[in-house]
Structure formats: structure tokens, C-alpha cells
Coordinates of C-alpha atoms in Angstrom, one line a residue:
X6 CA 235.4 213.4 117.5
X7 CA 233.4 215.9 115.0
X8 CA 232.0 218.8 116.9
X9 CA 228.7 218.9 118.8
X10 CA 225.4 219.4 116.3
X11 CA 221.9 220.4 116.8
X12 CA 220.7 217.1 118.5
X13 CA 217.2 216.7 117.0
X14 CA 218.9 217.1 113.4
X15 CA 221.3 214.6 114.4
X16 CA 218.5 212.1 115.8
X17 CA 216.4 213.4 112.6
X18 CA 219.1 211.7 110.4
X19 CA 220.0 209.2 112.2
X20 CA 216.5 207.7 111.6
X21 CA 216.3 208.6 108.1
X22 CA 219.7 206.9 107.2
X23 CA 219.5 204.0 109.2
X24 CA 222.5 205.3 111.1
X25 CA 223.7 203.9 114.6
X26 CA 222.2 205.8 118.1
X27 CA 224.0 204.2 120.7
X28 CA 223.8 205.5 124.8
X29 CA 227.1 205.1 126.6
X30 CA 228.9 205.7 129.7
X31 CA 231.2 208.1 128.6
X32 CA 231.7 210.1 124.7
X33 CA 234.3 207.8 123.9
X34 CA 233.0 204.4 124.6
X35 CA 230.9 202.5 122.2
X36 CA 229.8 200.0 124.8
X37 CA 225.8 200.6 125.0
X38 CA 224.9 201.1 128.2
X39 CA 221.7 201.5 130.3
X40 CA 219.6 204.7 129.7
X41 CA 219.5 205.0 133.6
X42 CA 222.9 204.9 133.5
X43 CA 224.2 206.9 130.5
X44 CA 225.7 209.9 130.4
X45 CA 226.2 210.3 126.6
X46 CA 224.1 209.3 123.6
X47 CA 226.4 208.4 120.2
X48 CA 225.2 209.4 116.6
X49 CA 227.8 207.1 114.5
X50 CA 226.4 208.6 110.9
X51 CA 228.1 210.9 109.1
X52 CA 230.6 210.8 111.8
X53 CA 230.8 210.0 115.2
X54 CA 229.3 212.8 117.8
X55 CA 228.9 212.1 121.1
X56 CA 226.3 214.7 123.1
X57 CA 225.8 214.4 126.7
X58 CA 222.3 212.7 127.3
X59 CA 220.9 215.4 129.4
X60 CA 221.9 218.0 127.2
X61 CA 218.4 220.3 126.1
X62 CA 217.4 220.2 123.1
X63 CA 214.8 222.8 120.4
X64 CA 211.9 221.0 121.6
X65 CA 210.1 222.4 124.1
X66 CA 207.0 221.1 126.6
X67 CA 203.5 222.6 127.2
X68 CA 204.9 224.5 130.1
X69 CA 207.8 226.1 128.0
X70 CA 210.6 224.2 129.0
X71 CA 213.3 222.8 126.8
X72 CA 212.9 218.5 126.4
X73 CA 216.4 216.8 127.2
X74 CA 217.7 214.4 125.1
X75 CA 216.7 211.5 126.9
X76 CA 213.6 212.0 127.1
X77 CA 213.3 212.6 123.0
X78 CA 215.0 209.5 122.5
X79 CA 213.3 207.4 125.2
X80 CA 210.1 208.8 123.7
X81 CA 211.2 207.5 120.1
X82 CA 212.1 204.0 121.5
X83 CA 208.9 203.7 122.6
X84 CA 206.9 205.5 120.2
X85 CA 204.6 202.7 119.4
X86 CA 203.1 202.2 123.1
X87 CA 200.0 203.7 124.2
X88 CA 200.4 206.7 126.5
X89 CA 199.2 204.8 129.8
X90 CA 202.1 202.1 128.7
X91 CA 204.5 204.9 127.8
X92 CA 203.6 206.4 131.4
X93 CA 204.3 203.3 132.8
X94 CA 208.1 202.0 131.0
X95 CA 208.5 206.0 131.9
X96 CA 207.9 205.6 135.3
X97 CA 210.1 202.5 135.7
X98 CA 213.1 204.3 133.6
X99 CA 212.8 207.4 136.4
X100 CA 212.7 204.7 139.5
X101 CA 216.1 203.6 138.3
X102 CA 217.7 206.5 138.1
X103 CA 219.9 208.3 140.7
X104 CA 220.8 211.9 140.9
X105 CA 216.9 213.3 140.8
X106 CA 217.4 212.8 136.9
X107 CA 213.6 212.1 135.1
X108 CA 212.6 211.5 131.5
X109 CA 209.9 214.0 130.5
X110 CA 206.8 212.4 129.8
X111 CA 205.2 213.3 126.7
X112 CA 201.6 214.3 126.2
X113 CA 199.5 213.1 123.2
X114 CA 200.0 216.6 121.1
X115 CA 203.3 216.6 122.1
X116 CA 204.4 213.0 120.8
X117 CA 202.6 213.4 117.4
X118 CA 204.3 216.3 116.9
X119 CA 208.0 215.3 117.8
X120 CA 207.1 211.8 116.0
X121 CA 206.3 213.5 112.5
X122 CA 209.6 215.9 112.9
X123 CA 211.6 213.0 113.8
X124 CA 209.8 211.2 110.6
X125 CA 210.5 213.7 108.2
X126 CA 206.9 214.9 107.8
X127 CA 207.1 218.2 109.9
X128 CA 209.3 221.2 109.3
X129 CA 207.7 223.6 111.6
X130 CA 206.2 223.5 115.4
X131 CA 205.4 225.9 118.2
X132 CA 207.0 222.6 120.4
X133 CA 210.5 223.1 118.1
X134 CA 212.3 226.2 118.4
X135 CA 214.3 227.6 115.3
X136 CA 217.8 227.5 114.8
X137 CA 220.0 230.2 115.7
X138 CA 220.0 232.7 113.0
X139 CA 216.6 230.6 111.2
X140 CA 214.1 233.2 111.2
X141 CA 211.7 231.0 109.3
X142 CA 211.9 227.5 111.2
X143 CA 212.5 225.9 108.0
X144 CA 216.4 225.9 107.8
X145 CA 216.3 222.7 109.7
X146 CA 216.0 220.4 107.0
X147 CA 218.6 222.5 104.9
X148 CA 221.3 221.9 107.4
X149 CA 220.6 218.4 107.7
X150 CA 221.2 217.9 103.9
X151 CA 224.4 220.6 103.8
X152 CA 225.5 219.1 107.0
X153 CA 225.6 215.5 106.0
X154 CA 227.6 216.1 103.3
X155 CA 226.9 213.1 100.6
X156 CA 224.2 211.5 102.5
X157 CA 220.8 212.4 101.7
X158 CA 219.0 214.9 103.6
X159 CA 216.0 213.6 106.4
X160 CA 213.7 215.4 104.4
X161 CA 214.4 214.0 100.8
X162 CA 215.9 210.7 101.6
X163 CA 212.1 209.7 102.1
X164 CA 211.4 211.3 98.5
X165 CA 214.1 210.0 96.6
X166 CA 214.1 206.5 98.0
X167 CA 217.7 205.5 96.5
X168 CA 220.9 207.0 96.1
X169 CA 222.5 210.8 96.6
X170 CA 220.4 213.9 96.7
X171 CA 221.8 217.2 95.4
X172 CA 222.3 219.6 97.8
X173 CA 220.6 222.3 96.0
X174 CA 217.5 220.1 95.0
X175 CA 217.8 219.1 98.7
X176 CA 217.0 222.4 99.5
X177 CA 214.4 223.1 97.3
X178 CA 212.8 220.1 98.6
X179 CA 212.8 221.1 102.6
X180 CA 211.3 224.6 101.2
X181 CA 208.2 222.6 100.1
X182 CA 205.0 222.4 102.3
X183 CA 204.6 218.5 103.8
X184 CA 201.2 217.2 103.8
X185 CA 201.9 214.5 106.6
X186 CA 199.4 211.7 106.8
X187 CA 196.0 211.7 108.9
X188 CA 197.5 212.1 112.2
X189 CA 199.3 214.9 111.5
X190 CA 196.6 217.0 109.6
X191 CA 193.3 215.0 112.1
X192 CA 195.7 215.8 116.0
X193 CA 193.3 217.0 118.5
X194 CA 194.0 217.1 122.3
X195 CA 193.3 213.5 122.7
X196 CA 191.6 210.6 121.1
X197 CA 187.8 210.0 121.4
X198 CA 186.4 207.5 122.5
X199 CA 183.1 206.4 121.5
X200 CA 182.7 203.5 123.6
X201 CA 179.8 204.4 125.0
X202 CA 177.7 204.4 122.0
X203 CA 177.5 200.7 122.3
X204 CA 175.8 200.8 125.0
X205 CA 173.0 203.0 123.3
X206 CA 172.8 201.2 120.6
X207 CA 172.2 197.9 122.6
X208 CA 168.9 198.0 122.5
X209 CA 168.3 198.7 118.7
X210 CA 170.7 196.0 118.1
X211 CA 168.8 193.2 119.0
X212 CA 167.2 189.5 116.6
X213 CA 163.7 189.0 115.7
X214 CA 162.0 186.7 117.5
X215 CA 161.8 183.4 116.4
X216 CA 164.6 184.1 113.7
X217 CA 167.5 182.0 113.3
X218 CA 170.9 183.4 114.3
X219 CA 172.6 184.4 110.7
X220 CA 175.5 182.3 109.1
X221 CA 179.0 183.9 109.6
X222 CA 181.7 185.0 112.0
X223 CA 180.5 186.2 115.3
X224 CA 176.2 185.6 114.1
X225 CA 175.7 189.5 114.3
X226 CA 171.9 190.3 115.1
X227 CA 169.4 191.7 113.5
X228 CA 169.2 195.6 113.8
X229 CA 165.4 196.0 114.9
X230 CA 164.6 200.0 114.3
X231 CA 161.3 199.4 114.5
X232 CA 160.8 197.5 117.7
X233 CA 160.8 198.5 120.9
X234 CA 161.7 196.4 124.3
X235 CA 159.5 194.8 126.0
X236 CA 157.7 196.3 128.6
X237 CA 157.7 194.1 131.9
X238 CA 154.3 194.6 133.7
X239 CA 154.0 196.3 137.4
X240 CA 152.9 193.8 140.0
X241 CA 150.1 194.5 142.0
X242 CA 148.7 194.8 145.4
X243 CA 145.5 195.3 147.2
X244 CA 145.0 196.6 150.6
X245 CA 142.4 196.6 152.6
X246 CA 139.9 199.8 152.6
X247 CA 139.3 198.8 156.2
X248 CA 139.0 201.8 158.5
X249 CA 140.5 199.3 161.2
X250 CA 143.3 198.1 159.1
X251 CA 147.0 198.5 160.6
X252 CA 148.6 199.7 156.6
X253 CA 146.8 201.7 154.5
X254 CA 148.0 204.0 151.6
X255 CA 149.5 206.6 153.9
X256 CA 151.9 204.5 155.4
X257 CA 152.6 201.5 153.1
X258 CA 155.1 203.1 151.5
X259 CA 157.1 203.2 154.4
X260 CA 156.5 200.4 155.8
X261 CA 157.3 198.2 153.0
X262 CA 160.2 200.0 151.6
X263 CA 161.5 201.7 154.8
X264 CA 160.8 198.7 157.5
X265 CA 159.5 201.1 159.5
X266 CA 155.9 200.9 160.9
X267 CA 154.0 204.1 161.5
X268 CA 150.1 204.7 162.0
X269 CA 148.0 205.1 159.2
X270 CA 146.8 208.8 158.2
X271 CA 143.1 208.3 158.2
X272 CA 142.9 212.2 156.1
X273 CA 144.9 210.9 153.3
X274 CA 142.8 210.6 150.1
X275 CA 145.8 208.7 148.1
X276 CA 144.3 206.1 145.9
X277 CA 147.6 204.3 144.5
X278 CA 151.2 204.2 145.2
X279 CA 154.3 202.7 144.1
X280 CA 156.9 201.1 146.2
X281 CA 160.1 199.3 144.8
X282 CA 161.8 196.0 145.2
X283 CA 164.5 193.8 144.0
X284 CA 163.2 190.3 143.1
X285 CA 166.6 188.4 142.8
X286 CA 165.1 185.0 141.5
X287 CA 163.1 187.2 139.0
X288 CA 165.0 190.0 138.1
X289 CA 168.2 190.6 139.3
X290 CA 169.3 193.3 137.2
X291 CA 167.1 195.8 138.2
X292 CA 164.1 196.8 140.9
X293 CA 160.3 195.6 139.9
X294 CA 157.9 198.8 140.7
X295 CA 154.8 197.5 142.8
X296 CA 151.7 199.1 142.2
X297 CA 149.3 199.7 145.5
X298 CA 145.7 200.3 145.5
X299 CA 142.9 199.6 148.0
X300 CA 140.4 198.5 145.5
X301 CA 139.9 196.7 142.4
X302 CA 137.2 199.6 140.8
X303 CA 139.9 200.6 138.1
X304 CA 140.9 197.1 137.2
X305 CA 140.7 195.4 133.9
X306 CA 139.7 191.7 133.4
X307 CA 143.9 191.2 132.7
X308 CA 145.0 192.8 135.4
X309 CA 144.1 190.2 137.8
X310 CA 147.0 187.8 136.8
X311 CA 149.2 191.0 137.8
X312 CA 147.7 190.3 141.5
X313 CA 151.0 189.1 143.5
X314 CA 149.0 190.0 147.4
X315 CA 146.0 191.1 148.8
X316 CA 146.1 192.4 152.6
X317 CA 143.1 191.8 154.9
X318 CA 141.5 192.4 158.2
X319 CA 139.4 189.3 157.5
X320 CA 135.9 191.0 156.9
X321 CA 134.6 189.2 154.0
X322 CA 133.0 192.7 152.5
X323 CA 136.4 193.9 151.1
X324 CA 136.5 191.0 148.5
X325 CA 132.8 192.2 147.2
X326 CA 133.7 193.7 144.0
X327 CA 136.9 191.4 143.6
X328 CA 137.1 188.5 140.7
X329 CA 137.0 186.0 143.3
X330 CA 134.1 187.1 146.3
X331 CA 134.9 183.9 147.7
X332 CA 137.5 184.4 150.5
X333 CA 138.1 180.1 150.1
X334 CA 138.6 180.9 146.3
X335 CA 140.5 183.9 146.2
X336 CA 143.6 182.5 148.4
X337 CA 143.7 179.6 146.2
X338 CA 145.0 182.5 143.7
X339 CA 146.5 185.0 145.4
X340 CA 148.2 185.3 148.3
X341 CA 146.2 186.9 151.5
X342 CA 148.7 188.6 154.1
X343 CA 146.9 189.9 157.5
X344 CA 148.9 192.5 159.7
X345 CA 147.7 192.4 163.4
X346 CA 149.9 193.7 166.6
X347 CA 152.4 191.4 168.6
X348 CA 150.5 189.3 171.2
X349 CA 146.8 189.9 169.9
X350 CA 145.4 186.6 168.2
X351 CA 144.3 187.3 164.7
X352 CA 140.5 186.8 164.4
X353 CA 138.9 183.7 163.8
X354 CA 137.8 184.8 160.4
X355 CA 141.2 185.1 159.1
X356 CA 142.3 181.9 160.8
X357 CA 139.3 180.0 159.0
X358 CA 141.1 181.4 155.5
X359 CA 143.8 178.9 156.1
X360 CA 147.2 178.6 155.4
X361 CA 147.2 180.8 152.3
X362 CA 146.6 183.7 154.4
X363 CA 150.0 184.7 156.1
X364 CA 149.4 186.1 159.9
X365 CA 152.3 188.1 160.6
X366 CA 152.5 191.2 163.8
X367 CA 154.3 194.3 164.7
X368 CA 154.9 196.1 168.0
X369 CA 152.4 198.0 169.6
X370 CA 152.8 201.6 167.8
X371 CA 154.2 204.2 171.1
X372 CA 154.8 207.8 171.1
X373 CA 158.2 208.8 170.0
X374 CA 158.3 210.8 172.8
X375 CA 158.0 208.1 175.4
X376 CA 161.0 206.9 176.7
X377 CA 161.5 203.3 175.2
X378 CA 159.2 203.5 171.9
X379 CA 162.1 203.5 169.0
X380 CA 163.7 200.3 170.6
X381 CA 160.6 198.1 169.7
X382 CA 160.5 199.1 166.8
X383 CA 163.5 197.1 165.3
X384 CA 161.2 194.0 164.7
X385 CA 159.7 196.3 162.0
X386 CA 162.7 195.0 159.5
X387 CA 162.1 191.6 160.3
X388 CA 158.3 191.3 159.5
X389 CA 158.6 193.2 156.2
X390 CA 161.3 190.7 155.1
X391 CA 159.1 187.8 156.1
X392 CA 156.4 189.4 153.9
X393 CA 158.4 190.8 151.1
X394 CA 159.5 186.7 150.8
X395 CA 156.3 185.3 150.8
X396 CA 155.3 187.3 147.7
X397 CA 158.1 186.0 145.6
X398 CA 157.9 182.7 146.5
X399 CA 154.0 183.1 144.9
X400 CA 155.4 184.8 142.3
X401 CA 157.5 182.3 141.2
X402 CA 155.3 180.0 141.5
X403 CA 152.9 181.8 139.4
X404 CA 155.2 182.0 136.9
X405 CA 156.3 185.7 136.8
X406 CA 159.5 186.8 134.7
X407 CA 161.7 189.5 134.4
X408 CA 159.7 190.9 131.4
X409 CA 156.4 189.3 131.3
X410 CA 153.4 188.8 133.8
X411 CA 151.7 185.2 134.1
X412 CA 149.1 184.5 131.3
X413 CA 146.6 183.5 133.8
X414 CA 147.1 183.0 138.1

């Protein structure tokens, strides 16, 4: 058996040449075996060398230490996987073997580099140590062409493409700066990915309305620079300006977002709120914003058909200024919602409104500080659900969708 030689060189020209690499049991079998189980690996070309699989090698990791043969070849079997699949056929190799043995796995920088070398495209690393006595780094391609006597060198085989190579023009050759291809010259850390632009560009990327899709694979669409998505209008609702009225602007907010009832704060000079909602059967992507106001001074004539409530006491003076001062003909286009307390009949004017008023009651408000007063108030939940239901059952009805108010109510 010829004598032991640098193992990347032998790998290196191995690939170049075509030349058998062969793991075994033992350095004079020529049974392949395993790599969990082998103990040598066998370069056939020029000659037979055998070199014990764990054996270090020049190339060294990220954290300094020297890469055993294994894992270089292990990593060149599987040079075309992705590293999450590398990781993965990497972790499977290290489950099977015994002995606390383990392939190194390789990170990106580290691959592209021992790829190139391996390909002939590299001479010089700070992942590949020189040879003893190299000062330069670059010897390694010289000995590979000396060393395999009338084979061509790693380096030149590539270049000359057929036949023998000179030694001395073999050496001239390994002297000479490689250029490499894009991934050698473009390496970074680790790829980018630019998936995310997609989803900015989404809505740029949308088709005219009204246009046909185009002929062609896949029917791209238009790129619309200059239009901008539609805007879906706020719903709104009308409370009642009632001193006597159980929700006013202080505490509608959290009474309709928070199911929570609390007594109105007669100082607060609010004059309109949002609250927020999910509207599955509208929009079920994302919440609608409700717009809250006690008083229709600020509307335009359009923003009626926005009107998805109004809340009442039942005094017939709230609905003065409103498009509708009818009380009969105002419920016929909007829904009327009264809020009395449990066990108190709602007046008789709100009961001669009819059906399209819903009557619905909370708990008697207590003082936190009494002993009993936060269990009642569990019912809260309940009566905003029953509200929050009736509303989108009239605005489906109306007509409402997820990007456009009715034309008319």
C-alpha cells in the first residue's frame, strides 16, 4: 500500500480524475461499507491509499478545530442538499453511529469554501491550512500534479480537458489566480431571502377593474401603480344624548368592546369614539372600526346608509334632527336598540316602536365595594353578544361588504 498522503489532495484528485473513493471496514478491504461503520476511506487513483476515516484533515471549522475526513467526504456526497436537508441526513448518519463518533456539520461559508477547493476553483482559504513547509498556501495544487505522477493535476485537468499535463506547465498553472464562478466571488454569511417583498408588493400587483384576465401561463395581473385599495367605510352608530340613558360616550367603549357595564360619566365632553369588531359573515380577515356619536349634526346626506344602529330611551325628541323624525319610519331603516335594567319594563313608548327596536337589560349597577356586586355582573357578556348579533344580521341584510357600504338603507 503507497504511503499515507495529504487527504484533501487525495480527495481533490480523486474528483478531478474520476478516480474510485471507497469507505471500508478495514485498509485492506475493498468491500464498501457503511459510513457509520467504516473505519477507513480508499483513494484507488494513482495508487491505492487507505487513510483511517477519522483521521483530521487541513480544513479547519469556525471554532478552529481541524474537520475529520468523514465529515469532508460526507459533506461532498451530499453537496447538492440544502443545509436544513444536509442537517437532517447529518443527523441520521450521527444516530447510527457508536463510540460518540459525529460528522461535523458544515455551515454555509464553510461548504462553499471546501466545495470550490474540492472543485478545483480555490487554492487558498483561512478554513485550509497550508502544507508543512508551504509558506504560501498555494503548493497544494503543485503536489497534486508532482504527486500524481502522469495524471493531470486537480488544478489543470479542468483546463486542459484531455490528455497529460506537463509537470512544469502544471505548476505554472496552480501559480495562477482562479476566478471561481458567482458563488465563490458573491459568498456572504447566508443567503437572502426576499420573500417578503411579495407581500408588499401585493397590493400594487393587482387587475383593473372590469379588465379581462391576460392570455398566457399563470394570467399575471395588471401592475396598478396608480391605484390605490379601496377604502371600506366605518359603520356607524348613534346613541342617545339622553341625560337618562344607561350608555353614553363615556362608557360605550367598554361596554361594547369589554362586556363590561359601568355607569356613564355625565362630565365627559367626548363627542365620538371608535370601538372595534370582527364581522365574520362580512369580513373575516380583519376587525370593522365602528364609529360612535350621539348626534347626527356632523353628518352628510351619504352617511346615513353608513347607519348600522341607533340606541334610544324612547323619547321621540332625539330623532329631531335625524333623516327620518318619524320613530315608525326610522326603524324601518335602521335598527333601534333600547338598554333598560333587568326586571324594569321598558316604557311604553319603546314598546309602541315595535319589533325593530331590540329591548335588551343589564344588572342593576352596585358598588364594587359591596360584597356581591362583581358576580352580577357576568350577564354583561351575554347582552353585548345579543346586541353585537343583531347589528350584523341588519347589516347583512342591508347589504354591507368587506369593502363597500350599502348604496342606499
Amino acid at each position: 500500500m503507497a504511503p499515507i498522503e495529504d487527504p484533501l489532495l487525495l480527495l481533490r484528485h480523486s474528483i478531478a480524475s474520476g478516480g474510485k473513493i471507497i469507505p471500508t471496514t478495514s485498509p485492506d478491504s475493498s468491500e464498501e461499507a457503511p459510513l457509520s461503520r467504516a473505519t477507513h476511506l480508499v483513494f484507488t487513483d494513482p495508487a491505492r491509499v487507505a487513510v483511517p476515516i477519522d483521521a483530521p484533515t487541513r480544513f479547519t471549522s469556525t471554532e478552529g478545530k481541524a474537520v475529520d475526513v468523514r465529515s469532508i467526504y460526507f459533506a461532498w456526497l451530499n453537496r447538492d442538499f440544502a443545509i436544513p436537508e444536509y442537517n437532517a441526513v447529518a443527523t441520521k448518519l450521527n444516530e447510527e453511529m457508536t463510540g460518540g463518533a459525529t460528522v461535523h456539520m458544515f455551515a454555509f461559508v464553510e461548504r462553499l469554501v471546501l466545495f470550490t477547493y474540492l472543485e478545483g476553483a480555490q487554492e487558498e482559504s483561512e478554513f485550509i491550512r497550508p502544507l508543512p513547509g508551504d509558506k504560501d498556501g498555494a503548493a497544494g495544487a503543485g503536489t497534486a500534479a508532482t504527486g500524481a505522477a502522469s495524471k493531470t493535476a486537480p488544478a489543470a485537468s479542468g483546463r486542459a480537458g484531455r490528455g497529460t499535463l506537463d509537470p512544469r506547465l502544471a505548476q505554472i498553472y496552480s501559480g495562477e489566480r482562479r476566478m471561481g464562478d458567482r458563488n465563490t466571488a458573491l459568498r456572504g454569511i447566508k443567503p437572502t431571502d426576499f420573500s417578503h417583498v411579495r407581500k408588499l408588493a401585493a397590493p400594487f400587483v393587482t387587475r383593473k377593474p372590469g379588465a379581462a384576465p391576460s392570455a398566457g401561463v399563470g394570467a399575471s395581473a395588471t401592475l396598478a401603480l396608480n391605484q390605490k385599495p379601496a377604502r371600506r367605510p366605518d359603520p356607524i352608530i348613534l346613541l342617545s344624548p339622553s341625560a337618562s340613558a344607561l350608555l353614553r360616550m363615556s362608557n360605550a367603549k367598554s361596554f361594547l368592546e369589554g362586556g363590561r357595564y359601568t355607569p356613564p360619566d355625565h362630565s365627559s365632553t367626548s363627542t365620538m369614539l371608535h370601538v372595534s369588531r370582527l364581522v365574520k359573515d362580512i369580513d373575516p380577515s380583519r376587525p370593522m372600526r365602528f364609529i360612535l356619536v350621539e348626534g347626527p349634526e356632523q353628518f352628510k346626506p351619504e352617511y346615513w346608509n353608513r347607519v348600522v344602529a341607533v340606541f334610544t330611551t324612547g323619547q321621540t325628541w332625539q330623532f329631531k334632527n335625524y333623516r327620518w323624525s318619524n320613530p315608525s319610519e326610522l326603524f324601518k331603516h335602521v335598527l333601534g336598540v333600547y338598554l333598560g335594567w333587568r326586571g324594569e319594563e321598558p316604557p311604553e313608548s319603546v314598546r309602541a316602536f315595535g319589533h325593530r327596536v331590540l329591548a335588551c337589560s343589564v344588572e342593576k349597577w352596585r358598588d364594587p365595594g359591596q360584597p356581591g356586586a362583581e358576580t352580577s355582573r357576568w350577564r354583561d357578556r351575554e347582552v353585548v353578544e345579543t346586541i353585537w348579533k343583531s347589528i350584523e344580521a341588519n347589516m347583512r341584510a342591508k347589504g354591507w361588504r368587506k369593502d363597500a357600504a350599502p348604496s342606499s338603507i
